[in-house]
Amino acid sequence: MRLILPLPGAEALASEIAAGLDADLGAVETRRFPDGEAYVRLPTALAGRDVVIVCTLVRPDEQFLRLVFAARAARELGATRLTLVAPYLAYMRQDKRFQPGEALTSRHFAHLISREFDALVTVDPHLHRHKALSEIYSIPATALRAAPLLADWIRFNVERPLIIGPDAESEQWVSEVAELAAAPHLVLSKQRHGDRDVEIAISGLDGWRGYQPVLVDDIVSSGRTMIETAEGMIAKGLPKPVCVAVHALFADDAYLRLSERAGLVISTNTISHPSNGISVTPLLVDALVQVE
Ligand code: R5P
């Protein structure tokens, strides 16, 4: 029987996955030594076990070393197979050297993860310039799509939705969600000037009065993309948008600021957050049954 091990922050999701798979749920004990180094202990018997480590990589630098320590300890203790379930996969956005000398962290991170695990399961990784995880991950990597879940949520909760993507990168999610929700969609254009400085051109909305704008994006990080878009729409006299995201990173006060400008903010549980309202757990369970 499979053994599911959660890293800190993924306990609830791991427990749901274990229940869905009828698998055993183990534990990973971690703490910080006074100097900040990580202590990791796997108290569950691992010899001969097919082990799934669940780890949400929302603050990857804090999480990564203990993830590697847990993976290496699991192998040393006899785990026969190691799968990483990382519902939010970090370090996907630096997929190009935008400035000379920059580290191509999407590729380096993929290399580091591929060294430790036999397989990876994730949800909507930010595939933009990399078209598939197999371009950078050398292990079998499953990229699940949350679009059908987002579409179902929109169909059941929003009347006359107009699905809006804030930038060209969101086209892939927005067009799929719109098709599945049988709703019209349009994609705006964005210029990013810095981590917290984006400019969104709000255009093409004049013919859509009477519709409820629904902003859809894969990631909300600083929140600037959604906040700027929501502000632009309100300034044009449109209703406050419903904001739907897959990965709720929400740095600093981004959630508060977006909530003030949105009709509603809703996200999936790839990252545990108060805005979670759409569960990807059934997708993860099905995928793990497939990779058995
Ligand atoms: C990138 O284009 C992504 O799809 C998101 O639009 C972006 O990561 C959102 O970032 P932020 O919330 O910091 O504007």
PDB file of N, CA and C and ligand atoms in Angstrom, residues 93 126 166-167 169 173 190 192 195 198 217-225, ligand 1:
ATOM      1  N   ARG A  93       8.593  30.575 -13.777  1.00  0.00           N
ATOM      2  CA  ARG A  93       8.420  31.810 -14.550  1.00  0.00           C
ATOM      3  C   ARG A  93       9.720  32.386 -15.116  1.00  0.00           C
ATOM      4  N   HIS A 126       3.374  26.910 -14.755  1.00  0.00           N
ATOM      5  CA  HIS A 126       3.370  28.085 -15.643  1.00  0.00           C
ATOM      6  C   HIS A 126       4.187  27.786 -16.909  1.00  0.00           C
ATOM      7  N   PRO A 166      -5.873  38.541 -18.237  1.00  0.00           N
ATOM      8  CA  PRO A 166      -5.199  39.835 -18.158  1.00  0.00           C
ATOM      9  C   PRO A 166      -4.039  40.007 -19.136  1.00  0.00           C
ATOM     10  N   ASP A 167      -3.531  38.907 -19.684  1.00  0.00           N
ATOM     11  CA  ASP A 167      -2.366  39.029 -20.570  1.00  0.00           C
ATOM     12  C   ASP A 167      -2.305  37.833 -21.513  1.00  0.00           C
ATOM     13  N   GLU A 169      -0.224  35.526 -21.812  1.00  0.00           N
ATOM     14  CA  GLU A 169       0.154  34.247 -21.198  1.00  0.00           C
ATOM     15  C   GLU A 169      -1.068  33.508 -20.652  1.00  0.00           C
ATOM     16  N   TRP A 173      -5.274  29.323 -20.455  1.00  0.00           N
ATOM     17  CA  TRP A 173      -6.234  28.947 -19.413  1.00  0.00           C
ATOM     18  C   TRP A 173      -7.610  29.506 -19.745  1.00  0.00           C
ATOM     19  N   LYS A 190      -0.781  43.168 -21.326  1.00  0.00           N
ATOM     20  CA  LYS A 190      -0.089  43.633 -20.109  1.00  0.00           C
ATOM     21  C   LYS A 190       1.350  43.963 -20.444  1.00  0.00           C
ATOM     22  N   ARG A 192       4.803  44.467 -18.195  1.00  0.00           N
ATOM     23  CA  ARG A 192       5.362  44.416 -16.843  1.00  0.00           C
ATOM     24  C   ARG A 192       6.619  45.268 -16.806  1.00  0.00           C
ATOM     25  N   ASP A 195       8.614  43.853 -10.656  1.00  0.00           N
ATOM     26  CA  ASP A 195       7.899  42.799  -9.912  1.00  0.00           C
ATOM     27  C   ASP A 195       6.514  43.257  -9.483  1.00  0.00           C
ATOM     28  N   VAL A 198       2.848  46.741 -13.048  1.00  0.00           N
ATOM     29  CA  VAL A 198       2.332  46.269 -14.328  1.00  0.00           C
ATOM     30  C   VAL A 198       1.319  47.274 -14.867  1.00  0.00           C
ATOM     31  N   ASP A 217      -6.674  33.801 -14.037  1.00  0.00           N
ATOM     32  CA  ASP A 217      -5.217  33.737 -14.237  1.00  0.00           C
ATOM     33  C   ASP A 217      -4.688  32.510 -13.509  1.00  0.00           C
ATOM     34  N   ASP A 218      -3.491  32.098 -13.887  1.00  0.00           N
ATOM     35  CA  ASP A 218      -2.935  30.913 -13.219  1.00  0.00           C
ATOM     36  C   ASP A 218      -2.404  31.263 -11.834  1.00  0.00           C
ATOM     37  N   ILE A 219      -1.705  32.406 -11.713  1.00  0.00           N
ATOM     38  CA  ILE A 219      -1.024  32.743 -10.458  1.00  0.00           C
ATOM     39  C   ILE A 219      -1.423  34.152 -10.026  1.00  0.00           C
ATOM     40  N   VAL A 220      -1.683  34.319  -8.736  1.00  0.00           N
ATOM     41  CA  VAL A 220      -1.725  35.680  -8.182  1.00  0.00           C
ATOM     42  C   VAL A 220      -0.574  35.754  -7.191  1.00  0.00           C
ATOM     43  N   SER A 221       0.389  36.612  -7.479  1.00  0.00           N
ATOM     44  CA  SER A 221       1.577  36.690  -6.620  1.00  0.00           C
ATOM     45  C   SER A 221       1.587  38.041  -5.896  1.00  0.00           C
ATOM     46  N   SER A 222       2.124  39.073  -6.532  1.00  0.00           N
ATOM     47  CA  SER A 222       2.024  40.403  -5.918  1.00  0.00           C
ATOM     48  C   SER A 222       0.590  40.911  -6.003  1.00  0.00           C
ATOM     49  N   GLY A 223      -0.190  40.294  -6.896  1.00  0.00           N
ATOM     50  CA  GLY A 223      -1.587  40.707  -7.098  1.00  0.00           C
ATOM     51  C   GLY A 223      -1.720  41.872  -8.054  1.00  0.00           C
ATOM     52  N   ARG A 224      -0.594  42.446  -8.469  1.00  0.00           N
ATOM     53  CA  ARG A 224      -0.664  43.663  -9.289  1.00  0.00           C
ATOM     54  C   ARG A 224      -1.450  43.435 -10.588  1.00  0.00           C
ATOM     55  N   THR A 225      -1.258  42.256 -11.204  1.00  0.00           N
ATOM     56  CA  THR A 225      -1.941  41.992 -12.479  1.00  0.00           C
ATOM     57  C   THR A 225      -3.452  42.085 -12.295  1.00  0.00           C
TER      58      THR A 225
HETATM   59  C1  R5P B   1       2.372  35.655 -15.478  1.00  0.00           C
HETATM   60  O1  R5P B   1       2.190  36.168 -16.531  1.00  0.00           O
HETATM   61  C2  R5P B   1       1.286  34.967 -14.721  1.00  0.00           C
HETATM   62  O2  R5P B   1       0.375  34.368 -15.580  1.00  0.00           O
HETATM   63  C3  R5P B   1       0.562  35.914 -13.770  1.00  0.00           C
HETATM   64  O3  R5P B   1      -0.172  36.855 -14.503  1.00  0.00           O
HETATM   65  C4  R5P B   1       1.535  36.613 -12.889  1.00  0.00           C
HETATM   66  O4  R5P B   1       2.422  35.710 -12.312  1.00  0.00           O
HETATM   67  C5  R5P B   1       0.806  37.368 -11.799  1.00  0.00           C
HETATM   68  O5  R5P B   1       1.750  38.011 -11.015  1.00  0.00           O
HETATM   69  P1  R5P B   1       1.369  39.230 -10.080  1.00  0.00           P
HETATM   70  O6  R5P B   1       0.248  38.796  -9.190  1.00  0.00           O
HETATM   71  O7  R5P B   1       2.653  39.464  -9.300  1.00  0.00           O
HETATM   72  O8  R5P B   1       1.028  40.375 -10.951  1.00  0.00           O
END
